Short mmCIF file of C-alpha atoms and ligand atoms in Angstrom, two decimals:
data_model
loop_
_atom_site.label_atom_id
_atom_site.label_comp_id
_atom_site.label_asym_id
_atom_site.label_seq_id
_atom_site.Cartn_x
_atom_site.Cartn_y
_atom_site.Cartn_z
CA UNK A 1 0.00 0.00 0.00
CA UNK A 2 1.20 3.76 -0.68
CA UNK A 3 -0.70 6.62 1.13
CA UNK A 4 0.37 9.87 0.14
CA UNK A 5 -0.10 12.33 3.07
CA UNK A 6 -0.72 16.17 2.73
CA UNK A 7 -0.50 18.65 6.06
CA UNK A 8 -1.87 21.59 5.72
CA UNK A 9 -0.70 24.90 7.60
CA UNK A 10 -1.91 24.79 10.74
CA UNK A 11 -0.35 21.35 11.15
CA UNK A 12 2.78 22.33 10.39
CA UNK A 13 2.66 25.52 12.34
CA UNK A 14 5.21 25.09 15.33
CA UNK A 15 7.56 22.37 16.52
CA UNK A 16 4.66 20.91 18.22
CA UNK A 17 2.49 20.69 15.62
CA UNK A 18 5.84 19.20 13.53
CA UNK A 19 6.19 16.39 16.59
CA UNK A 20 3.12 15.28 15.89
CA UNK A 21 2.66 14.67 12.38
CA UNK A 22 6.29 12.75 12.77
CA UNK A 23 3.86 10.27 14.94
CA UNK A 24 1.17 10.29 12.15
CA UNK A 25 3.85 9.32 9.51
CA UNK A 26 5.74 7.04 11.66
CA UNK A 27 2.81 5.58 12.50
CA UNK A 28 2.25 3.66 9.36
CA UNK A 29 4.90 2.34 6.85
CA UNK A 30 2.58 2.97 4.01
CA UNK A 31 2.56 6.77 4.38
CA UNK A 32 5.91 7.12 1.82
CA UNK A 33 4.88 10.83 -0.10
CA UNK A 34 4.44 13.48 2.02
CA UNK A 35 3.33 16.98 1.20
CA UNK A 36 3.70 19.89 3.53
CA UNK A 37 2.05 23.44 3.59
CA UNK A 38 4.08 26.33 4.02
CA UNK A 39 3.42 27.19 7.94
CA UNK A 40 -0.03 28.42 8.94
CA UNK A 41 -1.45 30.02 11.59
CA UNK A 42 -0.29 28.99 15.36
CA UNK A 43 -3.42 30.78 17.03
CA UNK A 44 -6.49 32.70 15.44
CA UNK A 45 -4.00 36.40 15.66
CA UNK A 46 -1.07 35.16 14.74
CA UNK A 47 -0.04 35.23 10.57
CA UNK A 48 0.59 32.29 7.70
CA UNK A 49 3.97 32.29 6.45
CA UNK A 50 2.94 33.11 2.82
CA UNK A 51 0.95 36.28 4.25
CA UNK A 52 4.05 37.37 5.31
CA UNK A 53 5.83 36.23 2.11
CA UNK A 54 3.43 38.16 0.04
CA UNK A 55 4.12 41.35 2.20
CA UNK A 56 7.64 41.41 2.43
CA UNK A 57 7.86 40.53 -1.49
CA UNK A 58 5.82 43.78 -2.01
CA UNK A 59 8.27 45.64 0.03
CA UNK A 60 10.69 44.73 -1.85
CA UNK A 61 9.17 45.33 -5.17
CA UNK A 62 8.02 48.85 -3.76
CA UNK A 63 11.91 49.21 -2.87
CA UNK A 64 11.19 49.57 0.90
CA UNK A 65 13.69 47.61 3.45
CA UNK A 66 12.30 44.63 3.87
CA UNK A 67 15.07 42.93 6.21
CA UNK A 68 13.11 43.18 8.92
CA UNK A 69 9.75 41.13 6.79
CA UNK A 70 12.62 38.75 6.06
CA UNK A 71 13.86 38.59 9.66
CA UNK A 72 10.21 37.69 10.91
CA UNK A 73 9.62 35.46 8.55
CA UNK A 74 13.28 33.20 9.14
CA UNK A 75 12.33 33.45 12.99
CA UNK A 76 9.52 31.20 12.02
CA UNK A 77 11.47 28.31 10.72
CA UNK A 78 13.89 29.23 13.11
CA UNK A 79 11.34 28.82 16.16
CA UNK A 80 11.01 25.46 14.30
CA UNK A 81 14.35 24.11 14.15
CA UNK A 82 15.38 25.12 17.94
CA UNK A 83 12.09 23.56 19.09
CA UNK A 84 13.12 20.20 17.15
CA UNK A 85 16.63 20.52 18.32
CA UNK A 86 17.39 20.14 14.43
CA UNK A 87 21.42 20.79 13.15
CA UNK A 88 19.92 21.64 9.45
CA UNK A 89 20.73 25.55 8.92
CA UNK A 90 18.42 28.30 6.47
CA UNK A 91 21.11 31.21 6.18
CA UNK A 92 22.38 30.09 2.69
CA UNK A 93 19.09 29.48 1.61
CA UNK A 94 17.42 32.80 3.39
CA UNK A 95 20.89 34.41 1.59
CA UNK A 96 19.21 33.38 -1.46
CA UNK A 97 15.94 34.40 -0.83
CA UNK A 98 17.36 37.99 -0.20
CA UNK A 99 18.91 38.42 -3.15
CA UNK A 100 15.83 36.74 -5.22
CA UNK A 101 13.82 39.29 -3.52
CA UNK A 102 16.32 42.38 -4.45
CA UNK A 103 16.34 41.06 -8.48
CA UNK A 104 12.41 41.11 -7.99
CA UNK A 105 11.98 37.37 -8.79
CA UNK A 106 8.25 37.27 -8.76
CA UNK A 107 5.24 37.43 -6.38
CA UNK A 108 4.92 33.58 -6.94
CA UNK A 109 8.61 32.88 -6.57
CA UNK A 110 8.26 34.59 -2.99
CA UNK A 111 5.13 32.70 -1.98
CA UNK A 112 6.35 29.16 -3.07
CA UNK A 113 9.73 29.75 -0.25
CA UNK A 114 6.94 29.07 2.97
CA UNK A 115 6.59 25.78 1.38
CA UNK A 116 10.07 24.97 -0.03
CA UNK A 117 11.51 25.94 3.24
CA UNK A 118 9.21 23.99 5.20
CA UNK A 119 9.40 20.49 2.98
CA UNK A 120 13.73 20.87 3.91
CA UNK A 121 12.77 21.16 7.56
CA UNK A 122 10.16 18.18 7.25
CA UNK A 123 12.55 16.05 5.34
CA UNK A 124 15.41 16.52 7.54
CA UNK A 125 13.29 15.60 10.80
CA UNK A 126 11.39 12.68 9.38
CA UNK A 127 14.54 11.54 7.57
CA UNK A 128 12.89 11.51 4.26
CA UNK A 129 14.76 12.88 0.86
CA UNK A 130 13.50 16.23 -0.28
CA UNK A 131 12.52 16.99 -3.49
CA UNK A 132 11.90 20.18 -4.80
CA UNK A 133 8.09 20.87 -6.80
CA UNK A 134 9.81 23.03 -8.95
CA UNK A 135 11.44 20.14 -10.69
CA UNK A 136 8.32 17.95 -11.39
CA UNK A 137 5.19 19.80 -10.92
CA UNK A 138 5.10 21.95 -14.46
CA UNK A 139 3.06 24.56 -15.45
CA UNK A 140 2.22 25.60 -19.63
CA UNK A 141 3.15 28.85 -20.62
CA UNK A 142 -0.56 29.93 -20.05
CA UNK A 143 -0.93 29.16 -16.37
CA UNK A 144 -2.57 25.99 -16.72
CA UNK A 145 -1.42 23.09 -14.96
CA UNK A 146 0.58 20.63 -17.48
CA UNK A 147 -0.60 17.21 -16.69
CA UNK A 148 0.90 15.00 -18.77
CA UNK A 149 4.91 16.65 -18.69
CA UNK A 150 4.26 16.04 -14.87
CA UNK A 151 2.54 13.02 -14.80
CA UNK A 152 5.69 11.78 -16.82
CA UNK A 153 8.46 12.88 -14.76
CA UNK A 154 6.98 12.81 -11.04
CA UNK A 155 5.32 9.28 -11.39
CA UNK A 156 9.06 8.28 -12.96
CA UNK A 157 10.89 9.97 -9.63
CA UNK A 158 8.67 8.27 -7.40
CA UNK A 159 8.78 4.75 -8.66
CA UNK A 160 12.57 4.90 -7.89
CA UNK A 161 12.14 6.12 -4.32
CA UNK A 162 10.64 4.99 -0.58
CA UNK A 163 9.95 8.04 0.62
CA UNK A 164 10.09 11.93 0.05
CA UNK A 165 9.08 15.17 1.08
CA UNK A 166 7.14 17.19 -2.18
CA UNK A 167 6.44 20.67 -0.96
CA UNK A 168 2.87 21.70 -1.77
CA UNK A 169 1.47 24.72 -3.77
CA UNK A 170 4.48 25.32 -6.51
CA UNK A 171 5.83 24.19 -9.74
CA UNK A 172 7.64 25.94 -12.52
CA UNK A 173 7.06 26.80 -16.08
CA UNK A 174 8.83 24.72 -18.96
CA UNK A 175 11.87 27.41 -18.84
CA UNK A 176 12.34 27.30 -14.40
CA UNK A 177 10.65 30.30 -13.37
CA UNK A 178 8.33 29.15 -10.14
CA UNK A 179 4.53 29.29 -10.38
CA UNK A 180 2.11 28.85 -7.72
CA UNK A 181 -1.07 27.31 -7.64
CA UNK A 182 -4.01 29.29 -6.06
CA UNK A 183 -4.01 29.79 -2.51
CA UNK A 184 -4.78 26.62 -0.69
CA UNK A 185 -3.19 24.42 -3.40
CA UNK A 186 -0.94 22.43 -1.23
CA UNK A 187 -4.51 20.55 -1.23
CA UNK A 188 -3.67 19.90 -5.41
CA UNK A 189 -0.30 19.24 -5.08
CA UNK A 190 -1.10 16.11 -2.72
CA UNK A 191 -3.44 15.09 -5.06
CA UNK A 192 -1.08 15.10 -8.44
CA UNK A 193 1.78 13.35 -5.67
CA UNK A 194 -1.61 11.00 -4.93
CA UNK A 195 -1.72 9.85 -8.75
CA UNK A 196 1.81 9.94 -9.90
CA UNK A 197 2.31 7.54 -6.77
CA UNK A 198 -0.41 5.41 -7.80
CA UNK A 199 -1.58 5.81 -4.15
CA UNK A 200 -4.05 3.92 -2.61
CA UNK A 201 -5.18 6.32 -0.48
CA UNK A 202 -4.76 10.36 -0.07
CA UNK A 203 -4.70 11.23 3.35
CA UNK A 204 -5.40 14.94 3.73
CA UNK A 205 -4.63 16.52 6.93
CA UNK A 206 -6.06 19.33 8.60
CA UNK A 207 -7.22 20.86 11.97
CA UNK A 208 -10.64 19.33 11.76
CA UNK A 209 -11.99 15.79 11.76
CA UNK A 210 -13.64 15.93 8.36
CA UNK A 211 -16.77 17.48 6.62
CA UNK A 212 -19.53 18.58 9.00
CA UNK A 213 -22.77 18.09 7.46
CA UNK A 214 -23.19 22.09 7.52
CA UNK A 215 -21.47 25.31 8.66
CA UNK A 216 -20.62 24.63 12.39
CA UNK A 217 -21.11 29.15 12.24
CA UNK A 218 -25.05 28.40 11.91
CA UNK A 219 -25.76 25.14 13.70
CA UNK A 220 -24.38 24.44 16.68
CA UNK A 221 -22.00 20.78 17.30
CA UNK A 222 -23.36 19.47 14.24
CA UNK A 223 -22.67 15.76 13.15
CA UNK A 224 -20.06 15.25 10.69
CA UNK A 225 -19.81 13.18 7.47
CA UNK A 226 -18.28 9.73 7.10
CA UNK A 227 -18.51 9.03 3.49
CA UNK A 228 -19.20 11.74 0.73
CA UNK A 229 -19.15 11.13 -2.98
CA UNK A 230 -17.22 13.59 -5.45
CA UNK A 231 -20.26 14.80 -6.90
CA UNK A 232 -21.35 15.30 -3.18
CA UNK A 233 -18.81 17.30 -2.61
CA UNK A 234 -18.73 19.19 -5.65
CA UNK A 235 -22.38 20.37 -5.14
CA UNK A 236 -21.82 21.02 -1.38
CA UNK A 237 -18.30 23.21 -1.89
CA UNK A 238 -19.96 25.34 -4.85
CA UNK A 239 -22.27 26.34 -2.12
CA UNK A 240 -19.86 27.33 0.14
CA UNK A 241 -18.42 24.39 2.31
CA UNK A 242 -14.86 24.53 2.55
CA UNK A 243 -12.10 22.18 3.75
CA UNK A 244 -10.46 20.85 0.48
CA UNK A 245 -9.46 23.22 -2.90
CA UNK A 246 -11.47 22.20 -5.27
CA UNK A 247 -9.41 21.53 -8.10
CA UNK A 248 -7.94 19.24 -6.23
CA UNK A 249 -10.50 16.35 -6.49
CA UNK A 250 -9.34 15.83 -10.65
CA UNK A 251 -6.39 14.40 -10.21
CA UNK A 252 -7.35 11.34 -7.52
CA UNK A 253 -10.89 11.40 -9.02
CA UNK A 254 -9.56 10.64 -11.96
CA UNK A 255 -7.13 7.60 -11.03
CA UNK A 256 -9.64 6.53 -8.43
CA UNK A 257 -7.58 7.34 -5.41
CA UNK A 258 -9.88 7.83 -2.44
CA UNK A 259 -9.32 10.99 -0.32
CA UNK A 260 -9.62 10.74 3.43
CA UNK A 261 -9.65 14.21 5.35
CA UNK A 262 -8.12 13.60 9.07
CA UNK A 263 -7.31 15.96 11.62
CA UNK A 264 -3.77 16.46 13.13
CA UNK A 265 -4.76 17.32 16.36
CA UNK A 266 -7.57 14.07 16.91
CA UNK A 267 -5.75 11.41 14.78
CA UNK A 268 -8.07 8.74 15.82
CA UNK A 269 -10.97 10.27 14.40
CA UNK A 270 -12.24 8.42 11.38
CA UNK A 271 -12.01 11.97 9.15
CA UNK A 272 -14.47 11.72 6.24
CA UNK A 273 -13.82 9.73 2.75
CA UNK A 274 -14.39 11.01 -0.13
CA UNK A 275 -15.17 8.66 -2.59
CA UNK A 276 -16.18 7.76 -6.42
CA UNK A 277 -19.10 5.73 -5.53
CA UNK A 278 -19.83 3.17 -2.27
CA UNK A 279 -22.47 1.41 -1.17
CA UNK A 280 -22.56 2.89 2.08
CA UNK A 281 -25.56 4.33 2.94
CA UNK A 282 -25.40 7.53 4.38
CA UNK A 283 -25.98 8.40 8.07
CA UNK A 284 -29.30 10.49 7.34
CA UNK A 285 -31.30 10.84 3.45
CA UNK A 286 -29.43 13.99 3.35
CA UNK A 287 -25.78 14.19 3.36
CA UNK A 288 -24.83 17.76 3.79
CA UNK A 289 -26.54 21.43 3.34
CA UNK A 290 -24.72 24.53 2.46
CA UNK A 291 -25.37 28.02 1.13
CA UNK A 292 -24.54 31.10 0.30
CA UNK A 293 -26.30 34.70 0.51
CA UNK A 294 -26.13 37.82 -2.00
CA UNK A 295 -27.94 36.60 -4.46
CA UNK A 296 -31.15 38.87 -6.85
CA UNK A 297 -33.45 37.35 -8.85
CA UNK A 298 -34.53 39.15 -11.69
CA UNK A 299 -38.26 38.08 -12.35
CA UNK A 300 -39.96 38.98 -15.43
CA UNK A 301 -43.00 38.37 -16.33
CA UNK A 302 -44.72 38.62 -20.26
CA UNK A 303 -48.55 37.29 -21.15
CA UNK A 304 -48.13 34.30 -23.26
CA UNK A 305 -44.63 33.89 -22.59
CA UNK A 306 -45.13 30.04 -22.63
CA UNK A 307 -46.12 30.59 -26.71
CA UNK A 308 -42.90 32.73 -27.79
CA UNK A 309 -40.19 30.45 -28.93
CA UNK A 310 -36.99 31.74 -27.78
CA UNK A 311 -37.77 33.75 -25.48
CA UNK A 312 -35.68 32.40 -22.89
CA UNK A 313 -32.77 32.54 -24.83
CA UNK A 314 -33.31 36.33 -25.56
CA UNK A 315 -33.33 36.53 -21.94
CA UNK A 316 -29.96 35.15 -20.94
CA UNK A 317 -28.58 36.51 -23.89
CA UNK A 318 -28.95 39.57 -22.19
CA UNK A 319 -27.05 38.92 -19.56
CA UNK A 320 -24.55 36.53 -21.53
CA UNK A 321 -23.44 40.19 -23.35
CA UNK A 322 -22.77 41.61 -20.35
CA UNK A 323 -20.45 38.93 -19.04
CA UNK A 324 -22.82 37.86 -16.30
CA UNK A 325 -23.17 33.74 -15.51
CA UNK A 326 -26.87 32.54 -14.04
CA UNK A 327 -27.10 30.22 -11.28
CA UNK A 328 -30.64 29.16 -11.97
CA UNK A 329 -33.62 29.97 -14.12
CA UNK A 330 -36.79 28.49 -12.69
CA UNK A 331 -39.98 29.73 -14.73
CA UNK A 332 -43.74 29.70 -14.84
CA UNK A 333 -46.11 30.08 -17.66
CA UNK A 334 -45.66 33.82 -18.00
CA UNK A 335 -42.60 34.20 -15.40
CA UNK A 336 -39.11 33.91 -15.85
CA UNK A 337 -37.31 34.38 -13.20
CA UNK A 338 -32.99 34.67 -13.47
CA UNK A 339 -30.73 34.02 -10.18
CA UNK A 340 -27.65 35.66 -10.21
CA UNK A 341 -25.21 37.16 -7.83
CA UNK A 342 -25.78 40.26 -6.70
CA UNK A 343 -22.24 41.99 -6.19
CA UNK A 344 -21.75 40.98 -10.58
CA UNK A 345 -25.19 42.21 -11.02
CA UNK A 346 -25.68 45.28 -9.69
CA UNK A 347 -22.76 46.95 -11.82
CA UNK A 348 -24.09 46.09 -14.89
CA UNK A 349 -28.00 46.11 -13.65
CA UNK A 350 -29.18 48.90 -15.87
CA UNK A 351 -27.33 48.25 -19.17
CA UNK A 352 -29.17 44.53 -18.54
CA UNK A 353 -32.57 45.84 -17.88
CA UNK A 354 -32.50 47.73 -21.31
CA UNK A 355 -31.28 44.67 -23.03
CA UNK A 356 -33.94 42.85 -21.98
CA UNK A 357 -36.69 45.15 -22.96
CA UNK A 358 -35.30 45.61 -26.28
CA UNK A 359 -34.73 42.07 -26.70
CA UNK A 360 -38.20 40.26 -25.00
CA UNK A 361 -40.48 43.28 -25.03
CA UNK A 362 -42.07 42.01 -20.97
CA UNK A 363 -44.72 43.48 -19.84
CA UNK A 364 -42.60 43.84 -16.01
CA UNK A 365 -39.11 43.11 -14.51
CA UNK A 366 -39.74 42.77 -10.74
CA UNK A 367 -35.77 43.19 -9.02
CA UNK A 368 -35.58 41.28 -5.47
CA UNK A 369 -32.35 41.24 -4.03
CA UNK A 370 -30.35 39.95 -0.50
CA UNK A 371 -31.94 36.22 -1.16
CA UNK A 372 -29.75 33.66 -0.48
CA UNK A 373 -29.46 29.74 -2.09
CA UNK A 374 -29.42 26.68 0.02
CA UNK A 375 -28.30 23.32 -1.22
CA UNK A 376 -29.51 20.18 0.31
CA UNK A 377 -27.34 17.31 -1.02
CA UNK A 378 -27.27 13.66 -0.91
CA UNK A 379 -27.29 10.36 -2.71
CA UNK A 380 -29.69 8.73 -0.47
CA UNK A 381 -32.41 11.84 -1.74
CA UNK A 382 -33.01 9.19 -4.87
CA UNK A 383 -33.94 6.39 -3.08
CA UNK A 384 -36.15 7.83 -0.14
CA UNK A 385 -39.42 9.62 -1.10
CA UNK A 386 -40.64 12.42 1.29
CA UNK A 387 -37.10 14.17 1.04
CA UNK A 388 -38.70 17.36 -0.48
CA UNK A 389 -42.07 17.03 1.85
CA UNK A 390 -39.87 17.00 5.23
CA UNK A 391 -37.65 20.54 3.79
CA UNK A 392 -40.79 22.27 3.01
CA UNK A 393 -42.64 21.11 6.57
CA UNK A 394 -39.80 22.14 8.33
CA UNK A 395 -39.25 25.28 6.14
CA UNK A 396 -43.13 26.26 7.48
CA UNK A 397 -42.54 25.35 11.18
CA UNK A 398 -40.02 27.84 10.98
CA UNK A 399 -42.02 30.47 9.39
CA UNK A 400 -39.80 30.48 6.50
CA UNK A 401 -40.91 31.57 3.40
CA UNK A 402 -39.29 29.79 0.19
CA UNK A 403 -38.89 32.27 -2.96
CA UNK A 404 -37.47 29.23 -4.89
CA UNK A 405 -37.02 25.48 -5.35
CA UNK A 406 -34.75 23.65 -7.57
CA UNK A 407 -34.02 20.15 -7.89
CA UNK A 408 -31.50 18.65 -10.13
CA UNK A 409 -32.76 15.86 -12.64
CA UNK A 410 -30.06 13.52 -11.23
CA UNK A 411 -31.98 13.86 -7.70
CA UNK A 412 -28.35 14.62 -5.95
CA UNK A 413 -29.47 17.69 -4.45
CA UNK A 414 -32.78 20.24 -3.74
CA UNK A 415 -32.07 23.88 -4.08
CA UNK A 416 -33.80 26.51 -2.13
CA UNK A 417 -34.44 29.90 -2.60
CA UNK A 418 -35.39 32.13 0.55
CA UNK A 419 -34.67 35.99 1.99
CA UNK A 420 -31.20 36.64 2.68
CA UNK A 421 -32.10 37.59 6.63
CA UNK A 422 -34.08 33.72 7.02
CA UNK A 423 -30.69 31.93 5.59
CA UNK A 424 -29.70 30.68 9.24
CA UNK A 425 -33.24 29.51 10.36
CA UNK A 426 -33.78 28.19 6.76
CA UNK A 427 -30.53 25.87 7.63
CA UNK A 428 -31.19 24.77 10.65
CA UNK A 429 -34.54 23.81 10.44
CA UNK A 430 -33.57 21.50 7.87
CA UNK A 431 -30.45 20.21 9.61
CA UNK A 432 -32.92 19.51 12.67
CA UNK A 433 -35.63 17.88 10.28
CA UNK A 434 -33.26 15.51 9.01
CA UNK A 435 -30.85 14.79 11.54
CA UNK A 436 -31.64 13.62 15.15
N1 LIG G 501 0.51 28.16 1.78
C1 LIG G 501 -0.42 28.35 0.72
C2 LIG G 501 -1.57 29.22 1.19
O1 LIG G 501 -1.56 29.69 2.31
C3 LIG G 501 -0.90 27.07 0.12
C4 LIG G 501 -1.51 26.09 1.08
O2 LIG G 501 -1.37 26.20 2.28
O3 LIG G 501 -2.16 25.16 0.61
O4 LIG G 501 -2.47 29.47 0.44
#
């Protein structure tokens, strides 16, 4: 068995946290790959290494001082290696970082050193070689990640090694410059390290024992998830859950590498899965619920709508010209009504309007804005009836009134509409309907 293993900043935050994700790795012989985060936050005021990276790069791109930035930021690692009682020393390297910093190497450059500097200190304490991302995570000249070069030359590396550190969040471009991922992309790296391992198993690790079936900010201690699909998860982090970056499901998803989220502080907790497909039934019909708020629906309303071809398409081609993306379009014989976010909306609200009225001729375009979306998600929706009955009951006990409902032909998930100021009722009276 490989496992590839990913910490993310807050595990790797302090010699502490380092002591205890050596017992995680030691802890099993399978867990070979391992991919650190740059170091994160050691309480709720302190600052992430790659904040600080960010703002002492701008210093020195502004042509401030920024020895004292640097200073801060080598006390970090430094706080690190004393705590460890480690021999391995960062002046060379912080040498180079100075003078990459003074010759303006780039933003990304600057951010990518919290991880690089972290994976030496990793692989010197767990013993493990170190390999830099730079020389086998690749980028195209575009931006884009490029899949196959890396694919090629990582999965090659690994097959010839037992173990390795592969700092997260970085690669470089075909000619060696360093490119970053977007923030939180340790999460992809692990996942590419995942497939070009062939892993078994991707082991994410974090400060929190999995996915909660919603926002722990809205209901209080709730229940967490055991086993969640990709397209579970997919649905659920559109709407707003967080925990993994998102673009880092392709890689496993694609190779069919399971991901298992499991928190550094509470390793004994089973974490959640996230899977392709399993016959495990979930705990409750629903799996999880999430949502977001700032959303206007744009509802317009025409006699014999239902008898003009097109005139749907005339409707979001109004907004398509404008450059603004729908989230859903539920309509009624003479309605139409257009979801969309309100922050893209509102600057380009009136040229919109007039579009449509040139375009569809209504006879009135009602605005309501500060409604917000709820998703209720789960595989288990198909095969129980009821599921839509027991959100609307509970909906009404709460006085709640729903401006929208939505439900995906593939039965994976009910979407709600309701006014931005009921969103946290609206989500707890369904977590409470559903989950006892
Ligand atoms: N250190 C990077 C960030 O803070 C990447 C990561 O932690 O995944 O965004």
């Amino acid at each position: 068995m490989i496992k590839v293993v990913k910490f993310g900043g807050s595990s790797l935050a302090s010699a502490e946290q380092f002591m205890k994700v050596k017992d995680i790795i030691k802890a099993d012989p399978d867990r070979r790959f391992v991919v650190p985060s740059a170091p994160g936050k050691r309480n709720s005021a302190d600052t992430k290494v790659t904040d600080m990276l960010y703002h002492c790069y701008a210093l020195a791109e502004e042509g401030h001082d920024f020895d004292d930035a640097l200073a801060q930021i080598k006390d970090r690692y430094q706080g690190i290696i004393d705590g460890l009682s480690l021999t391995v020393s960062l002046d060379s390297e912080f040498a180079t970082i100075r003078e990459n910093f003074a010759k303006h190497a780039g933003k990304d450059y600057a951010a990518s050193r919290g991880e690089y500097l972290n994976g030496i200190l990793l692989a010197n304490y767990l013993g493990f070689e170190f390999l830099d991302a730079a020389q086998y995570i690749f980028f195209h000249e575009d931006g884009t990640f490029d899949d196959v070069t890396t694919h090629k030359k990582l999965s090659k590396k690994l097959a010839s090694m037992t173990h390795a550190v592969i700092p997260g969040f970085y690669g470089s471009y075909a000619d060696g410059r360093v490119k970053t991922f977007s923030r939180g992309g340790s999460d992809i790296t692990g996942s590419i390290v995942a497939r070009a391992a062939a892993a078994n198993l991707y082991e994410n690790w974090t400060d929190v024992s999995g996915f909660l079936v919603t926002d722990p900010r809205i209901v209080r201690d709730p229940k967490g998830i055991e086993t969640i699909t990709y397209r579970e998860l997919r649905e659920l982090s559109y709407m707003g859950a967080g925990v993994l970056h998102e673009d880092a499901i392709f890689p496993v998803r694609s190779a069919g590498i399971p991901i298992n989220i499991k928190n550094t502080n509470a390793p004994e907790d089973a974490g959640t899965f996230i899977v392709e497909n399993t016959s495990r039934k979930p705990a409750y019909t629903i799996t999880g619920i999430a949502g977001k708020k700032g959303f206007t629906a744009i509802n317009i309303e025409k006699d014999m709508m239902n008898a003009e071809i097109g005139f749907g398409r005339k409707v979001l081609q109004a907004f398509e010209d404008n450059g603004i993306s729908f989230e859903h379009m539920p309509s009624g014989i003479d309605t139409l009504s257009v979801f969309v976010h309100q922050s893209e909306f509102e600057e380009k609200e009136q040229a919109i309007l007039a579009e449509i009225h040139k375009l569809c001729n209504p006879d009135s375009i009602e605005i309501s804005t500060d409604l917000a979306l709820i998703a209720v998600v789960g595989r288990g929706m198909k095969s129980n009836h009821g599921t839509a009955a027991r959100i609307f009951r509970a909906l009404d006990n709460a006085g709640v009134n729903i401006r929208m409902i939505d439900q995906g032909s593939s039965e994976l998930n009910i979407i709600i509409g309701v006014a931005g100021a009921d969103f946290e009722s609206a989500i707890n009276a369904i977590y409470h309907a559903f989950v006892q």
